[in-house]
Amino acid sequence: MEIFEHPACGIVEFRLLGPVEARSDGRRLDLGHLRERLLLAVLLVAGGHAVSTERLIDRMWDENPPGTCRDLVHSYLNKLRRHVGGDGGMLPRHDGGYRAVVDRRQVDLHRFHDLVESARELDRNAGREAGIEAVRLYRAALAQWPAEAVGTQGGEPLAGLPGRWAANYRHTLREEHRSTLIACLGAELRCGEHDRLIPELAHLVGVDPPDEQIACMLMLAYYRAGRRAEALQTYQIVRQRLVDEIGSDPGPGLVRLHQQILDEDDALHLPPDQTGANMTTPDDHAGDNGTETLAADAVRLIAEAVRAGRTGEAGSGPRSELVERVRVRLSDDRADEAALAWVERNPGDSEMLERLRRVIMAYLVRDDSFAVEVRRLVRPEPKAESTGRGVTINAKTIKNAQVFNEKVEVTGDLRIGNS
């Protein structure tokens, strides 16, 4: 399916995993009132399949549609077409109903589902490498959700939309978010990432209503990290919360794990080769200011290169070379490549720029040769230009190790010293 573009703003991204929104070039498009957004959400959820007028009416008004409901559906669709632009090709009539002709990559919900499907397929395979890749895809899927969707509750997808259909689907999406988060955490534990996961798991246990699966993971992570006392303490805390907040005792899984920890059961340990030494994520290196700054500078230059290309100013300089180098490095990974593609379509979208920054930072951390190339393109060494009278250098800094064998004429705001 072709990418849908707003005639004035460019590529449109639709969001359903929080408030229903449409954004283009970093700007939010007006989608009208709640009923119009509800109608758009129903069509986008259908993923390009036709939705009959009768089903639209049922999902918009439950059992109490107004007598003019068919006219209202037609009116809302016309308004939506004006809101998103175009000649109506995005919301055509089809087989007695309507459908949204939008590429799946333009809808956060469908990106989430596609990434989860790919992750689960890898997660079914044995082996640490497949597990690491599954975790990366799970994390990419969870990143489609707004920042407010913390913990296992999944925030509020389809936020504010009225009616039974929206409420039921909101509940379904929250459950999908929870199951994806638990699958991701489980895969990371199997990859030997217990030490790194402890802060996240402890936070999840603390902020959400008691979740026994999360509690089991935290206890297991503590135990594998050699913190048996904290694992046992976690059980007591969660057990008391279950009694106080829900009025129930711990389930059999939590009780069994508690007993295994008391017994120091060897079955709780990972095989010797399942270590976490080779697995990294952007957040692992959040304190590395040099890497963070380099990634941020790279994204800024990529956005500048995209804008220059649109105005006919692009050339073969470092900015264009940087875009191509990043594209090649990300080409083997669908989710990461998509982050670059979205910035190329929407260089003004701050959320897309942040997503690409995190992707690039992850590669900078684990790929030294890529980091060297990016640094070369982002921060090129000052170049010397011959003037006939010696060498003219236009630069703010000359490193001590740089040597010139001719008379040097200096221009610009120059500082000589250690960089």
GROMACS .gro file of C-alpha atoms in nm:
model
  419
    1MET     CA    1   0.000   0.000   0.000
    2GLU     CA    2   0.135   0.345  -0.086
    3ILE     CA    3   0.238   0.596   0.180
    4PHE     CA    4  -0.038   0.854   0.233
    5GLU     CA    5   0.074   1.217   0.222
    6HIS     CA    6  -0.096   1.541   0.320
    7PRO     CA    7  -0.084   1.771   0.012
    8ALA     CA    8   0.063   2.060   0.212
    9CYS     CA    9   0.256   1.893   0.496
   10GLY     CA   10   0.383   1.562   0.356
   11ILE     CA   11   0.382   1.217   0.518
   12VAL     CA   12   0.111   1.168   0.781
   13GLU     CA   13   0.156   0.950   1.089
   14PHE     CA   14  -0.156   0.829   1.269
   15ARG     CA   15  -0.152   0.753   1.641
   16LEU     CA   16  -0.401   0.535   1.826
   17LEU     CA   17  -0.197   0.412   2.123
   18GLY     CA   18  -0.265   0.735   2.313
   19PRO     CA   19  -0.492   1.019   2.205
   20VAL     CA   20  -0.611   0.971   1.846
   21GLU     CA   21  -0.389   1.202   1.643
   22ALA     CA   22  -0.254   1.265   1.297
   23ARG     CA   23   0.084   1.436   1.262
   24SER     CA   24   0.270   1.562   0.961
   25ASP     CA   25   0.610   1.732   0.956
   26GLY     CA   26   0.596   1.760   1.334
   27ARG     CA   27   0.256   1.933   1.335
   28ARG     CA   28  -0.069   1.795   1.470
   29LEU     CA   29  -0.353   1.795   1.219
   30ASP     CA   30  -0.702   1.893   1.329
   31LEU     CA   31  -0.922   1.582   1.325
   32GLY     CA   32  -1.243   1.744   1.444
   33HIS     CA   33  -1.456   1.640   1.739
   34LEU     CA   34  -1.474   1.307   1.924
   35ARG     CA   35  -1.716   1.132   1.686
   36GLU     CA   36  -1.499   1.214   1.386
   37ARG     CA   37  -1.189   1.081   1.563
   38LEU     CA   38  -1.382   0.772   1.670
   39LEU     CA   39  -1.484   0.708   1.309
   40LEU     CA   40  -1.123   0.749   1.193
   41ALA     CA   41  -1.001   0.513   1.467
   42VAL     CA   42  -1.248   0.240   1.364
   43LEU     CA   43  -1.129   0.260   1.003
   44LEU     CA   44  -0.758   0.269   1.093
   45VAL     CA   45  -0.788  -0.029   1.329
   46ALA     CA   46  -0.940  -0.228   1.041
   47GLY     CA   47  -0.603  -0.207   0.864
   48GLY     CA   48  -0.726  -0.131   0.513
   49HIS     CA   49  -1.024  -0.368   0.522
   50ALA     CA   50  -1.369  -0.232   0.446
   51VAL     CA   51  -1.601  -0.156   0.738
   52SER     CA   52  -1.971  -0.162   0.657
   53THR     CA   53  -2.185   0.140   0.732
   54GLU     CA   54  -2.391  -0.069   0.975
   55ARG     CA   55  -2.080  -0.166   1.173
   56LEU     CA   56  -1.959   0.194   1.177
   57ILE     CA   57  -2.294   0.302   1.319
   58ASP     CA   58  -2.284   0.030   1.584
   59ARG     CA   59  -1.932   0.119   1.694
   60MET     CA   60  -2.005   0.490   1.706
   61TRP     CA   61  -2.341   0.490   1.888
   62ASP     CA   62  -2.381   0.141   2.042
   63GLU     CA   63  -2.754   0.053   2.054
   64ASN     CA   64  -2.877   0.413   2.041
   65PRO     CA   65  -2.795   0.561   1.699
   66PRO     CA   66  -2.973   0.884   1.603
   67GLY     CA   67  -3.224   0.873   1.320
   68THR     CA   68  -2.980   1.065   1.100
   69CYS     CA   69  -2.686   0.832   1.173
   70ARG     CA   70  -2.620   0.742   0.807
   71ASP     CA   71  -2.613   1.107   0.707
   72LEU     CA   72  -2.386   1.181   1.003
   73VAL     CA   73  -2.141   0.907   0.901
   74HIS     CA   74  -2.129   1.052   0.550
   75SER     CA   75  -2.081   1.404   0.691
   76TYR     CA   76  -1.805   1.298   0.930
   77LEU     CA   77  -1.618   1.120   0.650
   78ASN     CA   78  -1.630   1.431   0.432
   79LYS     CA   79  -1.494   1.639   0.720
   80LEU     CA   80  -1.216   1.387   0.785
   81ARG     CA   81  -1.115   1.398   0.420
   82ARG     CA   82  -1.079   1.773   0.448
   83HIS     CA   83  -0.884   1.742   0.773
   84VAL     CA   84  -0.624   1.500   0.635
   85GLY     CA   85  -0.617   1.653   0.286
   86GLY     CA   86  -0.622   1.487  -0.051
   87ASP     CA   87  -0.910   1.412  -0.285
   88GLY     CA   88  -1.076   1.147  -0.068
   89GLY     CA   89  -0.844   0.868  -0.181
   90MET     CA   90  -0.753   0.786   0.177
   91LEU     CA   91  -1.114   0.721   0.286
   92PRO     CA   92  -1.295   0.578  -0.018
   93ARG     CA   93  -1.624   0.393  -0.030
   94HIS     CA   94  -1.568   0.020  -0.070
   95ASP     CA   95  -1.809  -0.276  -0.088
   96GLY     CA   96  -2.097  -0.095   0.077
   97GLY     CA   97  -1.877   0.058   0.345
   98TYR     CA   98  -1.558   0.257   0.387
   99ARG     CA   99  -1.191   0.187   0.445
  100ALA     CA  100  -0.873   0.376   0.529
  101VAL     CA  101  -0.609   0.343   0.258
  102VAL     CA  102  -0.299   0.396   0.472
  103ASP     CA  103   0.031   0.208   0.480
  104ARG     CA  104   0.068   0.004   0.800
  105ARG     CA  105   0.395   0.183   0.876
  106GLN     CA  106   0.200   0.508   0.915
  107VAL     CA  107  -0.009   0.380   1.209
  108ASP     CA  108   0.155   0.328   1.548
  109LEU     CA  109  -0.086   0.045   1.632
  110HIS     CA  110   0.010  -0.158   1.324
  111ARG     CA  111   0.382  -0.093   1.375
  112PHE     CA  112   0.340  -0.224   1.729
  113HIS     CA  113   0.160  -0.539   1.611
  114ASP     CA  114   0.408  -0.610   1.330
  115LEU     CA  115   0.710  -0.571   1.559
  116VAL     CA  116   0.554  -0.794   1.826
  117GLU     CA  117   0.479  -1.063   1.569
  118SER     CA  118   0.840  -1.059   1.447
  119ALA     CA  119   0.970  -1.066   1.805
  120ARG     CA  120   0.752  -1.361   1.907
  121GLU     CA  121   0.866  -1.558   1.603
  122LEU     CA  122   1.230  -1.509   1.704
  123ASP     CA  123   1.150  -1.573   2.069
  124ARG     CA  124   1.027  -1.921   1.980
  125ASN     CA  125   1.372  -2.010   1.848
  126ALA     CA  126   1.635  -2.148   2.082
  127GLY     CA  127   1.961  -1.962   2.119
  128ARG     CA  128   2.091  -1.644   2.273
  129GLU     CA  129   2.134  -1.451   1.948
  130ALA     CA  130   1.770  -1.502   1.852
  131GLY     CA  131   1.672  -1.400   2.204
  132ILE     CA  132   1.872  -1.078   2.186
  133GLU     CA  133   1.711  -0.988   1.853
  134ALA     CA  134   1.367  -1.070   1.994
  135VAL     CA  135   1.429  -0.836   2.287
  136ARG     CA  136   1.531  -0.556   2.053
  137LEU     CA  137   1.209  -0.598   1.854
  138TYR     CA  138   0.998  -0.618   2.171
  139ARG     CA  139   1.155  -0.294   2.292
  140ALA     CA  140   1.095  -0.131   1.954
  141ALA     CA  141   0.731  -0.239   1.974
  142LEU     CA  142   0.688  -0.096   2.323
  143ALA     CA  143   0.851   0.228   2.205
  144GLN     CA  144   0.552   0.284   1.974
  145TRP     CA  145   0.346   0.364   2.284
  146PRO     CA  146   0.347   0.715   2.434
  147ALA     CA  147   0.585   0.789   2.719
  148GLU     CA  148   0.286   0.796   2.955
  149ALA     CA  149   0.228   0.422   2.895
  150VAL     CA  150   0.450   0.315   3.183
  151GLY     CA  151   0.425  -0.011   3.370
  152THR     CA  152   0.200  -0.295   3.269
  153GLN     CA  153  -0.118  -0.086   3.238
  154GLY     CA  154  -0.044   0.056   2.892
  155GLY     CA  155  -0.165   0.412   2.950
  156GLU     CA  156  -0.487   0.505   2.771
  157PRO     CA  157  -0.501   0.403   2.404
  158LEU     CA  158  -0.786   0.566   2.207
  159ALA     CA  159  -0.783   0.823   2.487
  160GLY     CA  160  -1.113   0.996   2.547
  161LEU     CA  161  -1.310   0.819   2.275
  162PRO     CA  162  -1.665   0.733   2.384
  163GLY     CA  163  -1.865   0.413   2.348
  164ARG     CA  164  -1.851   0.042   2.415
  165TRP     CA  165  -1.629  -0.047   2.119
  166ALA     CA  166  -1.360   0.204   2.221
  167ALA     CA  167  -1.372   0.087   2.584
  168ASN     CA  168  -1.345  -0.281   2.490
  169TYR     CA  169  -1.064  -0.227   2.240
  170ARG     CA  170  -0.882  -0.003   2.488
  171HIS     CA  171  -0.887  -0.293   2.735
  172THR     CA  172  -0.761  -0.531   2.465
  173LEU     CA  173  -0.472  -0.301   2.378
  174ARG     CA  174  -0.372  -0.263   2.741
  175GLU     CA  175  -0.360  -0.641   2.771
  176GLU     CA  176  -0.146  -0.660   2.456
  177HIS     CA  177   0.091  -0.401   2.601
  178ARG     CA  178   0.117  -0.598   2.925
  179SER     CA  179   0.176  -0.932   2.752
  180THR     CA  180   0.441  -0.775   2.527
  181LEU     CA  181   0.621  -0.619   2.822
  182ILE     CA  182   0.619  -0.948   3.013
  183ALA     CA  183   0.740  -1.139   2.705
  184CYS     CA  184   1.021  -0.886   2.661
  185LEU     CA  185   1.130  -0.904   3.024
  186GLY     CA  186   1.116  -1.283   3.017
  187ALA     CA  187   1.333  -1.295   2.705
  188GLU     CA  188   1.585  -1.060   2.866
  189LEU     CA  189   1.602  -1.279   3.176
  190ARG     CA  190   1.667  -1.583   2.955
  191CYS     CA  191   1.952  -1.387   2.794
  192GLY     CA  192   2.113  -1.340   3.134
  193GLU     CA  193   2.021  -0.974   3.181
  194HIS     CA  194   1.909  -1.009   3.544
  195ASP     CA  195   2.144  -0.743   3.684
  196ARG     CA  196   2.037  -0.480   3.434
  197LEU     CA  197   1.666  -0.559   3.474
  198ILE     CA  198   1.646  -0.528   3.853
  199PRO     CA  199   1.582  -0.148   3.862
  200GLU     CA  200   1.310  -0.170   3.596
  201LEU     CA  201   1.141  -0.470   3.756
  202ALA     CA  202   1.155  -0.312   4.102
  203HIS     CA  203   0.991   0.000   3.960
  204LEU     CA  204   0.717  -0.204   3.793
  205VAL     CA  205   0.645  -0.396   4.111
  206GLY     CA  206   0.626  -0.070   4.305
  207VAL     CA  207   0.403   0.146   4.084
  208ASP     CA  208   0.148  -0.099   3.946
  209PRO     CA  209  -0.119  -0.299   4.128
  210PRO     CA  210   0.046  -0.626   4.238
  211ASP     CA  211   0.137  -0.829   3.930
  212GLU     CA  212   0.254  -1.176   4.027
  213GLN     CA  213   0.435  -1.242   3.699
  214ILE     CA  214   0.641  -0.925   3.737
  215ALA     CA  215   0.706  -1.009   4.103
  216CYS     CA  216   0.833  -1.355   4.004
  217MET     CA  217   1.070  -1.199   3.753
  218LEU     CA  218   1.207  -0.956   4.010
  219MET     CA  219   1.260  -1.235   4.264
  220LEU     CA  220   1.436  -1.448   4.003
  221ALA     CA  221   1.653  -1.154   3.892
  222TYR     CA  222   1.755  -1.084   4.252
  223TYR     CA  223   1.835  -1.451   4.310
  224ARG     CA  224   2.046  -1.484   3.994
  225ALA     CA  225   2.231  -1.166   4.089
  226GLY     CA  226   2.329  -1.321   4.423
  227ARG     CA  227   2.080  -1.111   4.620
  228ARG     CA  228   1.879  -1.392   4.778
  229ALA     CA  229   1.769  -1.191   5.083
  230GLU     CA  230   1.614  -0.923   4.861
  231ALA     CA  231   1.436  -1.190   4.658
  232LEU     CA  232   1.278  -1.330   4.975
  233GLN     CA  233   1.193  -0.981   5.099
  234THR     CA  234   1.019  -0.906   4.769
  235TYR     CA  235   0.797  -1.208   4.821
  236GLN     CA  236   0.689  -1.087   5.165
  237ILE     CA  237   0.616  -0.735   5.036
  238VAL     CA  238   0.413  -0.859   4.740
  239ARG     CA  239   0.228  -1.115   4.952
  240GLN     CA  240   0.120  -0.841   5.194
  241ARG     CA  241   0.013  -0.611   4.910
  242LEU     CA  242  -0.196  -0.888   4.755
  243VAL     CA  243  -0.375  -0.935   5.087
  244ASP     CA  244  -0.422  -0.561   5.149
  245GLU     CA  245  -0.511  -0.442   4.797
  246ILE     CA  246  -0.684  -0.740   4.638
  247GLY     CA  247  -0.780  -0.956   4.932
  248SER     CA  248  -0.613  -1.271   4.801
  249ASP     CA  249  -0.315  -1.490   4.878
  250PRO     CA  250  -0.022  -1.538   4.638
  251GLY     CA  251  -0.086  -1.775   4.349
  252PRO     CA  252   0.086  -2.113   4.312
  253GLY     CA  253   0.358  -1.982   4.079
  254LEU     CA  254   0.474  -1.717   4.324
  255VAL     CA  255   0.457  -1.959   4.618
  256ARG     CA  256   0.654  -2.224   4.426
  257LEU     CA  257   0.929  -1.978   4.328
  258HIS     CA  258   0.953  -1.860   4.688
  259GLN     CA  259   1.007  -2.218   4.802
  260GLN     CA  260   1.267  -2.279   4.530
  261ILE     CA  261   1.460  -1.973   4.647
  262LEU     CA  262   1.440  -2.093   5.007
  263ASP     CA  263   1.574  -2.431   4.891
  264GLU     CA  264   1.838  -2.266   4.667
  265ASP     CA  265   1.715  -2.484   4.382
  266ASP     CA  266   1.980  -2.527   4.111
  267ALA     CA  267   1.706  -2.516   3.848
  268LEU     CA  268   1.679  -2.139   3.901
  269HIS     CA  269   2.027  -2.075   3.761
  270LEU     CA  270   2.097  -2.008   3.394
  271PRO     CA  271   2.319  -2.240   3.190
  272PRO     CA  272   2.684  -2.123   3.207
  273ASP     CA  273   2.683  -1.981   2.853
  274GLN     CA  274   2.377  -1.759   2.910
  275THR     CA  275   2.556  -1.444   3.022
  276GLY     CA  276   2.456  -1.085   2.963
  277ALA     CA  277   2.793  -0.949   2.860
  278ASN     CA  278   2.712  -0.881   2.495
  279MET     CA  279   2.365  -0.732   2.521
  280THR     CA  280   2.330  -0.353   2.519
  281THR     CA  281   2.047  -0.107   2.481
  282PRO     CA  282   2.056   0.271   2.447
  283ASP     CA  283   1.953   0.319   2.809
  284ASP     CA  284   2.253   0.120   2.932
  285HIS     CA  285   2.475   0.406   2.823
  286ALA     CA  286   2.255   0.700   2.907
  287GLY     CA  287   2.535   0.843   3.117
  288ASP     CA  288   2.787   0.841   2.833
  289ASN     CA  289   2.766   1.209   2.744
  290GLY     CA  290   3.013   1.178   2.456
  291THR     CA  291   2.804   0.911   2.284
  292GLU     CA  292   2.480   1.096   2.356
  293THR     CA  293   2.618   1.418   2.209
  294LEU     CA  294   2.757   1.243   1.902
  295ALA     CA  295   2.422   1.072   1.837
  296ALA     CA  296   2.233   1.400   1.882
  297ASP     CA  297   2.472   1.582   1.646
  298ALA     CA  298   2.436   1.304   1.389
  299VAL     CA  299   2.057   1.326   1.394
  300ARG     CA  300   2.069   1.705   1.364
  301LEU     CA  301   2.294   1.681   1.057
  302ILE     CA  302   2.074   1.411   0.903
  303ALA     CA  303   1.769   1.636   0.940
  304GLU     CA  304   1.964   1.925   0.786
  305ALA     CA  305   2.067   1.704   0.495
  306VAL     CA  306   1.704   1.604   0.435
  307ARG     CA  307   1.591   1.967   0.434
  308ALA     CA  308   1.877   2.063   0.203
  309GLY     CA  309   1.777   1.787  -0.036
  310ARG     CA  310   1.421   1.921  -0.049
  311THR     CA  311   1.544   2.269  -0.140
  312GLY     CA  312   1.793   2.146  -0.397
  313GLU     CA  313   2.096   2.230  -0.184
  314ALA     CA  314   2.210   1.874  -0.115
  315GLY     CA  315   2.547   1.768  -0.243
  316SER     CA  316   2.814   1.510  -0.174
  317GLY     CA  317   2.942   1.664   0.149
  318PRO     CA  318   2.971   1.508   0.496
  319ARG     CA  319   2.600   1.549   0.569
  320SER     CA  320   2.491   1.348   0.266
  321GLU     CA  321   2.765   1.092   0.328
  322LEU     CA  322   2.646   1.061   0.688
  323VAL     CA  323   2.290   0.985   0.578
  324GLU     CA  324   2.411   0.711   0.345
  325ARG     CA  325   2.647   0.562   0.604
  326VAL     CA  326   2.370   0.545   0.863
  327ARG     CA  327   2.132   0.398   0.604
  328VAL     CA  328   2.378   0.120   0.519
  329ARG     CA  329   2.442   0.040   0.886
  330LEU     CA  330   2.070   0.019   0.963
  331SER     CA  331   1.973  -0.165   0.643
  332ASP     CA  332   1.970  -0.512   0.799
  333ASP     CA  333   1.719  -0.411   1.063
  334ARG     CA  334   1.362  -0.330   0.964
  335ALA     CA  335   1.267  -0.142   1.281
  336ASP     CA  336   1.584   0.068   1.292
  337GLU     CA  337   1.573   0.139   0.919
  338ALA     CA  338   1.215   0.261   0.964
  339ALA     CA  339   1.334   0.518   1.218
  340LEU     CA  340   1.564   0.673   0.956
  341ALA     CA  341   1.296   0.653   0.688
  342TRP     CA  342   1.050   0.846   0.904
  343VAL     CA  343   1.302   1.122   0.971
  344GLU     CA  344   1.371   1.146   0.599
  345ARG     CA  345   0.998   1.199   0.545
  346ASN     CA  346   0.940   1.420   0.851
  347PRO     CA  347   1.267   1.597   0.947
  348GLY     CA  348   1.079   1.836   1.175
  349ASP     CA  349   0.910   1.573   1.391
  350SER     CA  350   1.081   1.591   1.731
  351GLU     CA  351   0.955   1.250   1.844
  352MET     CA  352   1.085   1.081   1.529
  353LEU     CA  353   1.420   1.259   1.571
  354GLU     CA  354   1.444   1.135   1.929
  355ARG     CA  355   1.364   0.780   1.820
  356LEU     CA  356   1.642   0.790   1.558
  357ARG     CA  357   1.883   0.938   1.813
  358ARG     CA  358   1.829   0.640   2.042
  359VAL     CA  359   1.878   0.396   1.754
  360ILE     CA  360   2.203   0.559   1.643
  361MET     CA  361   2.330   0.574   2.001
  362ALA     CA  362   2.279   0.199   2.038
  363TYR     CA  363   2.490   0.134   1.726
  364LEU     CA  364   2.760   0.378   1.839
  365VAL     CA  365   2.791   0.188   2.166
  366ARG     CA  366   2.828  -0.159   2.018
  367ASP     CA  367   3.004  -0.089   1.686
  368ASP     CA  368   3.339   0.087   1.723
  369SER     CA  369   3.405   0.115   1.348
  370PHE     CA  370   3.065   0.276   1.293
  371ALA     CA  371   3.134   0.519   1.578
  372VAL     CA  372   3.467   0.618   1.420
  373GLU     CA  373   3.302   0.685   1.083
  374VAL     CA  374   3.015   0.883   1.234
  375ARG     CA  375   3.258   1.091   1.438
  376ARG     CA  376   3.463   1.162   1.126
  377LEU     CA  377   3.154   1.279   0.936
  378VAL     CA  378   2.997   1.473   1.221
  379ARG     CA  379   3.318   1.639   1.340
  380PRO     CA  380   3.556   1.662   1.045
  381GLU     CA  381   3.912   1.779   1.104
  382PRO     CA  382   3.985   2.139   0.996
  383LYS     CA  383   4.112   2.158   0.638
  384ALA     CA  384   4.404   2.364   0.518
  385GLU     CA  385   4.363   2.578   0.206
  386SER     CA  386   4.655   2.704  -0.001
  387THR     CA  387   4.654   3.084  -0.065
  388GLY     CA  388   4.988   3.120  -0.238
  389ARG     CA  389   5.129   3.293   0.070
  390GLY     CA  390   5.131   2.982   0.285
  391VAL     CA  391   4.836   2.800   0.434
  392THR     CA  392   4.510   2.957   0.553
  393ILE     CA  393   4.322   2.769   0.821
  394ASN     CA  394   3.957   2.849   0.899
  395ALA     CA  395   3.888   2.672   1.225
  396LYS     CA  396   3.799   2.726   1.588
  397THR     CA  397   4.039   2.463   1.719
  398ILE     CA  398   4.368   2.314   1.602
  399LYS     CA  399   4.474   2.000   1.786
  400ASN     CA  400   4.831   1.988   1.914
  401ALA     CA  401   4.907   1.683   1.699
  402GLN     CA  402   4.834   1.864   1.372
  403VAL     CA  403   5.152   1.968   1.186
  404PHE     CA  404   5.183   2.209   0.889
  405ASN     CA  405   5.505   2.230   0.690
  406GLU     CA  406   5.436   2.574   0.544
  407LYS     CA  407   5.393   2.925   0.676
  408VAL     CA  408   5.047   2.942   0.831
  409GLU     CA  409   4.801   3.231   0.801
  410VAL     CA  410   4.517   3.199   1.050
  411THR     CA  411   4.167   3.347   1.024
  412GLY     CA  412   3.864   3.303   1.246
  413ASP     CA  413   3.808   3.258   1.617
  414LEU     CA  414   4.106   3.038   1.691
  415ARG     CA  415   4.201   2.848   2.005
  416ILE     CA  416   4.516   2.637   2.014
  417GLY     CA  417   4.545   2.376   2.284
  418ASN     CA  418   4.425   2.040   2.400
  419SER     CA  419   4.083   1.942   2.263
   0.00000   0.00000   0.00000
